[in-house]
Amino acid sequence: MVAPAGNTMQRFALPVLTLALLLGGCGTAGQRKDNAPVVVSAIGGTAEPGDPSAGEMPMARRVLMDATAQGLVRFDAAGQIEPGLAERWIVIDDGRSYIFRLRDAVWPNGEPITAEQVVRVLRRAAASGSRNALAPFLAVIEEIVEMTPQVIEVRLKRPRPDLLKLFAQPELAVFRTRRFDGSGPFLADRDGGSGLRLRPAPDPTRPEDRTAPAPEETVRLFGERAAVALARFRARESDLILGGTFADWPIVGRAGIASDNIQIDPAIGLFGLAVVRPEGFLADAGNRAAIAMAIDRAALTSAVLPDWAPVETLLPGQLDSAAPPAQPSWAPLSFDARRENARARVAGWKRSHPGRIAVQIALPSGPGATLVWAHIAEALLNIGIQPQRVGLDDSSADLRLIDAVAPYDSGRWFLATACRACSDDPATLVAAARDAPDLYNRAHRIAEADAAITADATYIPIAQPLRWSVVALRLGAWQRNTRAWHPLNHLRNDSE
């Protein structure tokens, strides 16, 4: 049996309250000396270099890669595109060709970075067998060629106006394979402890400038758990926490952090349950819709954060679709009517399929995840389904939580990411959106695929991703943005 919500609260309340007692005292604005190094905690993994083509990178590794190995372009503080290795670029042939002119850039040992080296790294990331998390969205690339020692052309099979946002992701950073280092904007050194010391990379156009960076121009980076990061900030030993998610959000309120320091990004992406094993009860689209109807999204999101708005559609807006987001057939119903319909559906299934209906749901650990689990479990029990919680990577899961920020603003990403085990027709439409010959046909295939996945109910939307940071007031350049991405070279107004 699933524990009642009250018992669920008790299970995670003790460690949270223990953290609060250890931290003690009242809230803090997190102020440290303005001439001290900027200390950053990234939640998730350790701050160790690694190959993006070896699989999905944890948060701390993504932050480190972005800080030490920029790509052709990168994100600024507002989540907009700015130059990286490329000082400028043009788009020609109706969006089928991107031509980048490289700036003067060097590896940490002073050797110049060449177009041939950049081409090699990008080809490897986009290769069909690559485990790079973005490789499926780079299949549109036909060829990456070195035109001159300073010029690169990326030729596409079909026009893609959103390509630059993909190239700005840390997964497409240009680095040397054996060393995992790049052209900056920082160079990384061991600091003798568990973190890394980041110092500004030398300006290759001013080789005579050997001035040591001021302390406030340097960064100390730690990859650690949310509780440790909050304790470090509360003790005034850090300036910034990055990568907070719903899973650890309840700890923030117990950590004694001043509200002025707590920031929530208007992130756009997916937060919902994907069907990964459409078998038994879940083999039927109507049954999957019953689960979608049973969840009280408003109660679930407000239990984690009162301002966390629920959603009922796969797409967050029209984006590059030819139509507004598809609405599920049950959208006009009140919640009570939805739940009654879901109960009737489950009861009808049990009459023809006697026995218990059990659904295994994969969720991460953390008190926020336990709150989400309590509401989902209660919803399923109320309609006659026995829920079971399993780990996020458990292969036995029937439903798996997707909690991801969109790397670029295209319906194509939402469709492909949500369609984990779609039926044949929606899967065919998702592929058609990928292969559409022009933007007009792409927009219509996206709209059709959105409607098909919504009717198929193989993805159950709940909300937009919840992403939080804790920011010291001295980091005046930090900005909230829809990418929920905060480059370490855009934290201080006096360092840009």
Short mmCIF file of C-alpha atoms in Angstrom, two decimals:
data_model
loop_
_atom_site.label_atom_id
_atom_site.label_comp_id
_atom_site.label_asym_id
_atom_site.label_seq_id
_atom_site.Cartn_x
_atom_site.Cartn_y
_atom_site.Cartn_z
CA MET A 1 0.00 0.00 0.00
CA VAL A 2 1.01 3.58 -0.56
CA ALA A 3 1.51 5.64 2.59
CA PRO A 4 -0.98 8.47 3.14
CA ALA A 5 0.17 11.98 2.37
CA GLY A 6 0.64 12.74 6.08
CA ASN A 7 3.11 9.87 6.50
CA THR A 8 4.83 10.94 3.31
CA MET A 9 5.37 14.40 4.76
CA GLN A 10 6.80 12.90 7.94
CA ARG A 11 9.33 10.82 6.00
CA PHE A 12 11.11 13.83 4.53
CA ALA A 13 10.29 16.43 7.18
CA LEU A 14 12.89 15.12 9.65
CA PRO A 15 15.98 15.54 7.41
CA VAL A 16 14.73 18.94 6.23
CA LEU A 17 14.17 20.17 9.78
CA THR A 18 17.54 18.76 10.81
CA LEU A 19 19.17 20.83 8.09
CA ALA A 20 17.35 23.92 9.34
CA LEU A 21 18.50 23.31 12.92
CA LEU A 22 22.09 22.79 11.81
CA LEU A 23 22.01 26.02 9.85
CA GLY A 24 20.17 27.90 12.58
CA GLY A 25 19.59 31.63 12.87
CA CYS A 26 17.61 33.91 10.65
CA GLY A 27 17.77 34.50 6.92
CA THR A 28 20.86 35.83 5.21
CA ALA A 29 21.34 37.94 2.11
CA GLY A 30 24.42 35.84 1.33
CA GLN A 31 26.75 38.82 1.24
CA ARG A 32 30.46 38.10 1.07
CA LYS A 33 33.31 40.47 0.48
CA ASP A 34 33.00 42.01 -2.96
CA ASN A 35 36.68 41.44 -3.75
CA ALA A 36 36.55 37.71 -2.94
CA PRO A 37 36.46 34.93 -5.55
CA VAL A 38 32.95 33.99 -6.71
CA VAL A 39 32.08 30.61 -5.20
CA VAL A 40 29.52 28.56 -7.15
CA SER A 41 27.72 25.32 -6.24
CA ALA A 42 26.21 23.32 -9.12
CA ILE A 43 23.63 20.77 -7.97
CA GLY A 44 24.10 17.37 -9.55
CA GLY A 45 27.27 15.39 -10.12
CA THR A 46 30.83 16.53 -9.52
CA ALA A 47 32.73 19.33 -11.21
CA GLU A 48 34.84 17.01 -13.32
CA PRO A 49 35.55 17.29 -17.06
CA GLY A 50 34.01 14.71 -19.36
CA ASP A 51 33.18 13.92 -22.97
CA PRO A 52 29.65 15.07 -24.00
CA SER A 53 29.64 12.30 -26.60
CA ALA A 54 29.82 9.71 -23.82
CA GLY A 55 26.25 10.36 -22.64
CA GLU A 56 24.11 12.88 -20.79
CA MET A 57 26.13 15.27 -18.65
CA PRO A 58 25.11 16.07 -15.05
CA MET A 59 24.59 19.72 -14.15
CA ALA A 60 28.01 20.36 -12.59
CA ARG A 61 29.78 18.99 -15.64
CA ARG A 62 27.66 21.10 -17.99
CA VAL A 63 28.52 24.24 -16.00
CA LEU A 64 32.22 23.37 -16.12
CA MET A 65 32.15 22.60 -19.84
CA ASP A 66 30.39 25.88 -20.63
CA ALA A 67 32.92 27.81 -18.53
CA THR A 68 36.05 26.26 -20.05
CA ALA A 69 35.15 25.17 -23.58
CA GLN A 70 32.83 27.44 -25.53
CA GLY A 71 31.25 26.49 -28.82
CA LEU A 72 30.78 28.51 -31.98
CA VAL A 73 28.24 30.61 -30.08
CA ARG A 74 27.12 30.74 -26.45
CA PHE A 75 24.37 32.12 -24.23
CA ASP A 76 24.59 35.46 -22.46
CA ALA A 77 23.05 36.22 -19.06
CA ALA A 78 19.57 36.65 -20.59
CA GLY A 79 19.70 33.36 -22.49
CA GLN A 80 20.30 35.10 -25.83
CA ILE A 81 22.93 34.16 -28.41
CA GLU A 82 26.32 35.86 -28.31
CA PRO A 83 29.62 35.11 -30.12
CA GLY A 84 31.79 32.26 -28.91
CA LEU A 85 34.55 30.88 -31.09
CA ALA A 86 32.74 32.50 -34.02
CA GLU A 87 33.04 36.28 -34.09
CA ARG A 88 30.26 36.56 -36.68
CA TRP A 89 28.06 34.43 -38.93
CA ILE A 90 25.60 34.59 -41.79
CA VAL A 91 22.68 32.40 -42.84
CA ILE A 92 22.13 31.82 -46.56
CA ASP A 93 20.28 29.49 -48.95
CA ASP A 94 16.92 30.00 -47.22
CA GLY A 95 18.29 28.82 -43.89
CA ARG A 96 20.11 25.75 -45.23
CA SER A 97 23.62 27.09 -44.75
CA TYR A 98 25.30 28.70 -41.73
CA ILE A 99 28.73 30.22 -42.32
CA PHE A 100 30.85 31.08 -39.28
CA ARG A 101 34.02 33.16 -39.21
CA LEU A 102 36.23 32.18 -36.29
CA ARG A 103 37.91 34.74 -34.09
CA ASP A 104 41.51 34.41 -32.92
CA ALA A 105 41.36 31.82 -30.14
CA VAL A 106 43.92 29.57 -28.52
CA TRP A 107 44.09 26.38 -26.51
CA PRO A 108 45.35 26.70 -22.91
CA ASN A 109 48.93 26.02 -24.07
CA GLY A 110 48.78 28.98 -26.47
CA GLU A 111 48.37 27.01 -29.71
CA PRO A 112 45.82 28.54 -32.09
CA ILE A 113 42.45 26.86 -32.52
CA THR A 114 41.89 26.01 -36.18
CA ALA A 115 38.75 25.51 -38.23
CA GLU A 116 39.84 21.94 -38.91
CA GLN A 117 39.88 21.17 -35.17
CA VAL A 118 36.45 22.76 -34.65
CA VAL A 119 35.00 20.79 -37.57
CA ARG A 120 36.34 17.52 -36.15
CA VAL A 121 34.74 18.08 -32.73
CA LEU A 122 31.36 19.11 -34.18
CA ARG A 123 31.26 16.19 -36.60
CA ARG A 124 31.91 13.82 -33.72
CA ALA A 125 29.10 15.34 -31.66
CA ALA A 126 26.61 15.16 -34.55
CA ALA A 127 27.54 11.66 -35.73
CA SER A 128 24.66 9.21 -35.95
CA GLY A 129 26.23 6.87 -33.38
CA SER A 130 27.09 9.63 -30.92
CA ARG A 131 25.69 9.43 -27.39
CA ASN A 132 25.69 13.22 -27.20
CA ALA A 133 22.30 14.19 -25.75
CA LEU A 134 21.69 16.59 -28.66
CA ALA A 135 22.71 14.21 -31.45
CA PRO A 136 19.09 13.30 -32.37
CA PHE A 137 18.36 16.98 -33.03
CA LEU A 138 21.46 17.42 -35.20
CA ALA A 139 20.41 14.85 -37.82
CA VAL A 140 19.42 17.79 -40.06
CA ILE A 141 23.13 18.57 -40.55
CA GLU A 142 24.28 17.31 -43.94
CA GLU A 143 27.90 18.37 -43.72
CA ILE A 144 30.31 20.47 -41.65
CA VAL A 145 33.21 21.73 -43.75
CA GLU A 146 36.32 23.84 -43.35
CA MET A 147 36.15 26.49 -46.06
CA THR A 148 39.31 28.34 -44.98
CA PRO A 149 41.47 28.17 -41.80
CA GLN A 150 39.08 30.76 -40.29
CA VAL A 151 35.73 29.89 -41.91
CA ILE A 152 33.36 26.96 -41.29
CA GLU A 153 30.16 26.13 -43.13
CA VAL A 154 27.38 24.00 -41.66
CA ARG A 155 25.18 22.70 -44.47
CA LEU A 156 21.69 21.48 -43.63
CA LYS A 157 19.34 19.07 -45.37
CA ARG A 158 16.44 21.33 -44.49
CA PRO A 159 16.12 24.87 -43.11
CA ARG A 160 16.42 25.24 -39.33
CA PRO A 161 16.12 28.76 -37.90
CA ASP A 162 16.76 27.47 -34.35
CA LEU A 163 20.18 25.92 -34.99
CA LEU A 164 22.19 28.58 -33.14
CA LYS A 165 20.54 27.74 -29.81
CA LEU A 166 21.68 24.17 -30.22
CA PHE A 167 25.24 25.28 -30.98
CA ALA A 168 25.20 27.38 -27.78
CA GLN A 169 24.62 24.33 -25.56
CA PRO A 170 27.55 22.94 -23.50
CA GLU A 171 27.08 19.61 -25.29
CA LEU A 172 28.45 21.29 -28.44
CA ALA A 173 31.44 22.95 -26.81
CA VAL A 174 34.73 22.65 -28.70
CA PHE A 175 37.36 20.89 -26.61
CA ARG A 176 40.43 18.70 -26.95
CA THR A 177 39.35 15.10 -26.48
CA ARG A 178 42.15 13.94 -24.21
CA ARG A 179 42.27 16.99 -21.97
CA PHE A 180 38.63 18.17 -22.12
CA ASP A 181 39.77 21.78 -22.15
CA GLY A 182 38.90 24.57 -24.53
CA SER A 183 39.31 28.27 -25.18
CA GLY A 184 37.65 29.59 -22.04
CA PRO A 185 36.29 32.01 -21.02
CA PHE A 186 37.93 30.33 -17.98
CA LEU A 187 40.80 27.92 -17.41
CA ALA A 188 40.40 25.32 -14.66
CA ASP A 189 42.94 24.39 -11.99
CA ARG A 190 42.72 22.12 -8.96
CA ASP A 191 42.44 24.20 -5.79
CA GLY A 192 43.59 21.51 -3.40
CA GLY A 193 40.07 20.74 -2.21
CA SER A 194 36.92 19.22 -3.66
CA GLY A 195 36.30 22.10 -6.06
CA LEU A 196 37.96 23.67 -9.07
CA ARG A 197 39.51 27.12 -9.38
CA LEU A 198 38.55 28.91 -12.58
CA ARG A 199 40.60 31.88 -13.78
CA PRO A 200 39.97 34.03 -16.86
CA ALA A 201 41.65 32.69 -19.99
CA PRO A 202 44.37 34.99 -21.39
CA ASP A 203 43.36 37.27 -24.25
CA PRO A 204 45.20 35.92 -27.35
CA THR A 205 45.13 39.40 -28.90
CA ARG A 206 47.16 40.74 -25.95
CA PRO A 207 49.93 38.17 -25.35
CA GLU A 208 52.01 40.77 -23.52
CA ASP A 209 49.39 41.14 -20.78
CA ARG A 210 50.54 38.88 -17.94
CA THR A 211 48.59 40.62 -15.21
CA ALA A 212 47.25 38.20 -12.62
CA PRO A 213 43.44 38.27 -12.38
CA ALA A 214 41.89 40.01 -9.41
CA PRO A 215 40.34 37.59 -6.87
CA GLU A 216 36.80 38.67 -7.79
CA GLU A 217 37.50 37.75 -11.43
CA THR A 218 38.06 34.11 -10.46
CA VAL A 219 35.53 31.39 -9.63
CA ARG A 220 35.60 28.37 -7.34
CA LEU A 221 33.22 25.69 -8.63
CA PHE A 222 31.76 22.82 -6.61
CA GLY A 223 29.48 20.03 -7.76
CA GLU A 224 27.41 18.89 -4.78
CA ARG A 225 24.02 17.97 -3.35
CA ALA A 226 21.42 20.66 -2.75
CA ALA A 227 21.58 20.36 1.04
CA VAL A 228 25.36 20.84 1.05
CA ALA A 229 25.11 23.78 -1.37
CA LEU A 230 22.46 25.48 0.78
CA ALA A 231 24.51 24.96 3.92
CA ARG A 232 27.55 26.46 2.20
CA PHE A 233 25.56 29.51 1.08
CA ARG A 234 23.89 29.90 4.47
CA ALA A 235 27.34 29.93 6.09
CA ARG A 236 28.34 32.76 3.71
CA GLU A 237 30.91 30.56 2.03
CA SER A 238 29.42 30.78 -1.45
CA ASP A 239 27.71 33.25 -3.77
CA LEU A 240 25.61 31.15 -6.13
CA ILE A 241 23.72 27.88 -6.33
CA LEU A 242 22.77 26.64 -9.81
CA GLY A 243 20.65 23.75 -11.06
CA GLY A 244 17.98 23.50 -8.37
CA THR A 245 14.91 21.47 -9.35
CA PHE A 246 11.53 20.55 -7.87
CA ALA A 247 13.10 17.53 -6.18
CA ASP A 248 14.98 19.66 -3.63
CA TRP A 249 12.82 22.78 -3.57
CA PRO A 250 11.20 22.05 -0.15
CA ILE A 251 14.68 22.21 1.46
CA VAL A 252 15.13 25.82 0.34
CA GLY A 253 12.33 27.06 2.53
CA ARG A 254 13.91 25.39 5.58
CA ALA A 255 17.45 26.58 4.95
CA GLY A 256 17.15 30.12 6.28
CA ILE A 257 17.93 31.81 2.95
CA ALA A 258 16.65 35.36 2.51
CA SER A 259 13.91 35.69 -0.10
CA ASP A 260 15.96 38.31 -1.98
CA ASN A 261 18.51 35.61 -2.78
CA ILE A 262 16.07 33.00 -4.08
CA GLN A 263 15.40 33.13 -7.82
CA ILE A 264 13.11 30.98 -9.98
CA ASP A 265 13.63 30.86 -13.74
CA PRO A 266 10.67 31.08 -16.17
CA ALA A 267 11.92 27.83 -17.67
CA ILE A 268 10.25 26.29 -20.71
CA GLY A 269 10.33 22.54 -21.22
CA LEU A 270 8.62 19.34 -20.11
CA PHE A 271 7.51 18.17 -16.68
CA GLY A 272 5.20 15.21 -16.91
CA LEU A 273 4.86 11.44 -17.10
CA ALA A 274 5.87 9.58 -20.24
CA VAL A 275 4.51 6.12 -20.91
CA VAL A 276 7.52 3.86 -21.40
CA ARG A 277 5.79 0.46 -21.26
CA PRO A 278 2.41 0.59 -23.06
CA GLU A 279 1.38 -2.87 -21.92
CA GLY A 280 -1.66 -4.31 -20.15
CA PHE A 281 -3.87 -1.52 -18.84
CA LEU A 282 -1.59 1.10 -20.41
CA ALA A 283 -1.86 -0.43 -23.88
CA ASP A 284 -5.15 1.42 -24.37
CA ALA A 285 -5.19 5.18 -25.08
CA GLY A 286 -8.43 5.61 -23.13
CA ASN A 287 -6.86 4.01 -20.07
CA ARG A 288 -3.82 6.26 -20.33
CA ALA A 289 -6.17 9.25 -20.56
CA ALA A 290 -7.87 8.05 -17.35
CA ILE A 291 -4.58 8.49 -15.49
CA ALA A 292 -4.14 11.94 -17.02
CA MET A 293 -7.66 12.91 -15.88
CA ALA A 294 -7.16 11.60 -12.36
CA ILE A 295 -4.23 13.88 -11.44
CA ASP A 296 -5.17 17.10 -9.66
CA ARG A 297 -2.44 19.24 -11.19
CA ALA A 298 -3.30 22.39 -9.26
CA ALA A 299 -3.09 20.60 -5.92
CA LEU A 300 0.13 18.84 -6.91
CA THR A 301 2.03 21.92 -8.05
CA SER A 302 0.83 24.15 -5.22
CA ALA A 303 1.95 21.53 -2.67
CA VAL A 304 5.51 22.03 -3.94
CA LEU A 305 5.34 25.77 -4.72
CA PRO A 306 2.15 27.88 -4.67
CA ASP A 307 3.20 29.83 -7.77
CA TRP A 308 4.08 26.74 -9.80
CA ALA A 309 1.47 26.78 -12.56
CA PRO A 310 0.05 23.48 -13.85
CA VAL A 311 -0.30 22.73 -17.57
CA GLU A 312 -2.45 20.31 -19.54
CA THR A 313 -0.83 20.52 -23.00
CA LEU A 314 2.34 19.07 -24.45
CA LEU A 315 3.45 22.30 -26.14
CA PRO A 316 3.83 25.39 -23.91
CA GLY A 317 2.68 27.66 -26.74
CA GLN A 318 2.32 27.62 -30.50
CA LEU A 319 6.10 28.01 -31.04
CA ASP A 320 6.81 26.87 -34.63
CA SER A 321 3.63 24.81 -34.95
CA ALA A 322 0.93 25.67 -37.46
CA ALA A 323 -1.71 25.51 -34.70
CA PRO A 324 -2.07 26.36 -31.01
CA PRO A 325 -1.23 23.55 -28.55
CA ALA A 326 -3.56 20.57 -28.87
CA GLN A 327 -6.02 20.25 -25.99
CA PRO A 328 -6.94 16.82 -24.58
CA SER A 329 -10.57 15.80 -25.09
CA TRP A 330 -11.20 15.98 -21.33
CA ALA A 331 -9.90 19.56 -20.95
CA PRO A 332 -13.38 21.21 -20.73
CA LEU A 333 -14.47 18.96 -17.84
CA SER A 334 -14.29 19.96 -14.19
CA PHE A 335 -11.85 18.00 -12.07
CA ASP A 336 -14.67 16.11 -10.35
CA ALA A 337 -16.06 15.07 -13.73
CA ARG A 338 -12.61 14.01 -14.91
CA ARG A 339 -12.10 11.83 -11.86
CA GLU A 340 -15.52 10.20 -12.22
CA ASN A 341 -14.81 9.42 -15.87
CA ALA A 342 -11.44 7.95 -14.89
CA ARG A 343 -13.04 5.76 -12.20
CA ALA A 344 -15.62 4.49 -14.66
CA ARG A 345 -12.88 3.66 -17.17
CA VAL A 346 -10.88 1.68 -14.62
CA ALA A 347 -14.00 -0.12 -13.34
CA GLY A 348 -14.95 -1.10 -16.89
CA TRP A 349 -11.47 -2.47 -17.53
CA LYS A 350 -11.57 -4.53 -14.33
CA ARG A 351 -14.89 -6.11 -15.31
CA SER A 352 -13.30 -7.54 -18.45
CA HIS A 353 -9.83 -8.00 -16.96
CA PRO A 354 -10.29 -9.21 -13.35
CA GLY A 355 -7.44 -8.55 -10.99
CA ARG A 356 -5.38 -5.72 -9.58
CA ILE A 357 -4.12 -2.91 -11.85
CA ALA A 358 -0.61 -1.90 -10.78
CA VAL A 359 1.41 0.90 -12.38
CA GLN A 360 5.08 1.50 -11.63
CA ILE A 361 6.14 5.16 -11.73
CA ALA A 362 9.80 6.21 -11.97
CA LEU A 363 10.69 9.34 -10.02
CA PRO A 364 13.94 10.86 -8.71
CA SER A 365 14.75 11.03 -5.01
CA GLY A 366 14.27 14.15 -2.91
CA PRO A 367 11.51 15.69 -0.76
CA GLY A 368 9.93 17.51 -3.72
CA ALA A 369 9.72 14.25 -5.63
CA THR A 370 8.08 12.64 -2.60
CA LEU A 371 5.44 15.39 -2.56
CA VAL A 372 4.78 14.81 -6.26
CA TRP A 373 4.62 11.07 -5.65
CA ALA A 374 2.10 11.52 -2.83
CA HIS A 375 -0.31 13.40 -5.10
CA ILE A 376 0.09 11.03 -8.05
CA ALA A 377 -0.30 7.99 -5.80
CA GLU A 378 -3.43 9.44 -4.18
CA ALA A 379 -4.88 10.19 -7.62
CA LEU A 380 -4.37 6.64 -8.85
CA LEU A 381 -5.65 5.02 -5.67
CA ASN A 382 -8.82 7.13 -5.94
CA ILE A 383 -9.65 5.62 -9.33
CA GLY A 384 -8.75 2.03 -8.43
CA ILE A 385 -5.12 1.72 -9.58
CA GLN A 386 -2.31 0.50 -7.30
CA PRO A 387 0.73 2.78 -7.81
CA GLN A 388 4.29 1.69 -7.09
CA ARG A 389 7.25 4.07 -6.91
CA VAL A 390 10.55 3.02 -8.48
CA GLY A 391 13.85 4.77 -9.15
CA LEU A 392 14.18 7.09 -12.10
CA ASP A 393 16.35 4.64 -14.05
CA ASP A 394 14.45 1.49 -13.11
CA SER A 395 13.83 -0.55 -16.26
CA SER A 396 10.59 -1.97 -14.83
CA ALA A 397 8.84 1.42 -14.85
CA ASP A 398 5.57 1.87 -16.74
CA LEU A 399 5.59 5.68 -16.46
CA ARG A 400 8.72 7.79 -16.12
CA LEU A 401 8.95 11.44 -15.12
CA ILE A 402 10.43 13.78 -17.71
CA ASP A 403 11.84 16.94 -16.15
CA ALA A 404 13.80 18.81 -18.83
CA VAL A 405 14.35 22.38 -20.00
CA ALA A 406 14.03 22.80 -23.77
CA PRO A 407 17.42 23.55 -25.40
CA TYR A 408 15.66 25.49 -28.17
CA ASP A 409 12.16 26.78 -28.90
CA SER A 410 10.79 24.27 -31.37
CA GLY A 411 7.82 21.97 -31.07
CA ARG A 412 10.04 19.31 -32.61
CA TRP A 413 12.04 18.99 -29.37
CA PHE A 414 8.89 18.68 -27.25
CA LEU A 415 7.41 16.02 -29.53
CA ALA A 416 10.56 13.90 -29.83
CA THR A 417 11.34 14.11 -26.10
CA ALA A 418 7.81 13.24 -24.97
CA CYS A 419 7.30 10.44 -27.48
CA ARG A 420 9.10 7.69 -25.53
CA ALA A 421 6.70 4.89 -26.47
CA CYS A 422 4.19 6.47 -28.83
CA SER A 423 1.89 4.46 -31.02
CA ASP A 424 2.90 4.03 -34.65
CA ASP A 425 0.85 6.91 -36.05
CA PRO A 426 2.15 9.63 -33.67
CA ALA A 427 5.70 8.32 -34.04
CA THR A 428 5.38 8.54 -37.83
CA LEU A 429 4.18 12.14 -37.57
CA VAL A 430 7.07 13.05 -35.25
CA ALA A 431 9.48 11.67 -37.84
CA ALA A 432 7.64 13.57 -40.57
CA ALA A 433 8.11 16.82 -38.65
CA ARG A 434 11.84 16.08 -38.48
CA ASP A 435 12.07 15.36 -42.21
CA ALA A 436 9.77 18.10 -43.52
CA PRO A 437 11.40 19.74 -46.59
CA ASP A 438 10.52 23.33 -45.64
CA LEU A 439 9.27 25.40 -42.71
CA TYR A 440 5.66 25.44 -43.94
CA ASN A 441 5.42 21.65 -44.02
CA ARG A 442 7.41 21.36 -40.79
CA ALA A 443 4.91 23.60 -38.97
CA HIS A 444 1.97 21.50 -40.16
CA ARG A 445 3.63 18.18 -39.31
CA ILE A 446 4.42 19.51 -35.81
CA ALA A 447 0.76 20.48 -35.34
CA GLU A 448 -0.40 17.05 -36.53
CA ALA A 449 2.07 15.23 -34.30
CA ASP A 450 1.06 17.36 -31.31
CA ALA A 451 -2.59 16.44 -31.84
CA ALA A 452 -1.74 12.78 -32.33
CA ILE A 453 0.40 12.46 -29.18
CA THR A 454 -2.25 14.30 -27.17
CA ALA A 455 -4.95 11.90 -28.38
CA ASP A 456 -2.61 8.95 -27.83
CA ALA A 457 -2.07 10.06 -24.19
CA THR A 458 1.44 8.62 -24.11
CA TYR A 459 2.64 11.77 -22.38
CA ILE A 460 0.83 13.22 -19.36
CA PRO A 461 1.73 16.92 -18.92
CA ILE A 462 1.77 18.33 -15.39
CA ALA A 463 3.71 21.62 -15.37
CA GLN A 464 6.68 23.49 -16.78
CA PRO A 465 10.07 22.58 -15.24
CA LEU A 466 10.79 24.19 -11.87
CA ARG A 467 14.34 25.60 -11.80
CA TRP A 468 15.67 27.62 -8.88
CA SER A 469 18.93 29.35 -8.01
CA VAL A 470 20.26 31.09 -4.91
CA VAL A 471 22.11 34.27 -5.85
CA ALA A 472 24.21 36.66 -3.74
CA LEU A 473 23.31 40.29 -4.25
CA ARG A 474 26.84 41.12 -5.41
CA LEU A 475 26.24 39.10 -8.59
CA GLY A 476 24.39 41.97 -10.23
CA ALA A 477 24.57 40.63 -13.80
CA TRP A 478 22.72 37.38 -13.04
CA GLN A 479 19.36 37.22 -14.87
CA ARG A 480 16.40 34.87 -14.93
CA ASN A 481 15.73 33.37 -18.36
CA THR A 482 13.71 30.68 -20.14
CA ARG A 483 16.80 28.52 -20.73
CA ALA A 484 17.50 28.44 -16.96
CA TRP A 485 21.15 28.80 -17.93
CA HIS A 486 23.58 31.15 -16.21
CA PRO A 487 27.12 31.44 -17.66
CA LEU A 488 29.85 32.00 -15.09
CA ASN A 489 31.34 34.85 -17.14
CA HIS A 490 28.08 36.84 -16.83
CA LEU A 491 27.65 37.10 -13.08
CA ARG A 492 29.20 40.46 -12.20
CA ASN A 493 28.47 43.76 -13.91
CA ASP A 494 32.12 44.78 -13.70
CA SER A 495 33.40 41.61 -15.39
CA GLU A 496 31.52 41.70 -18.69
#
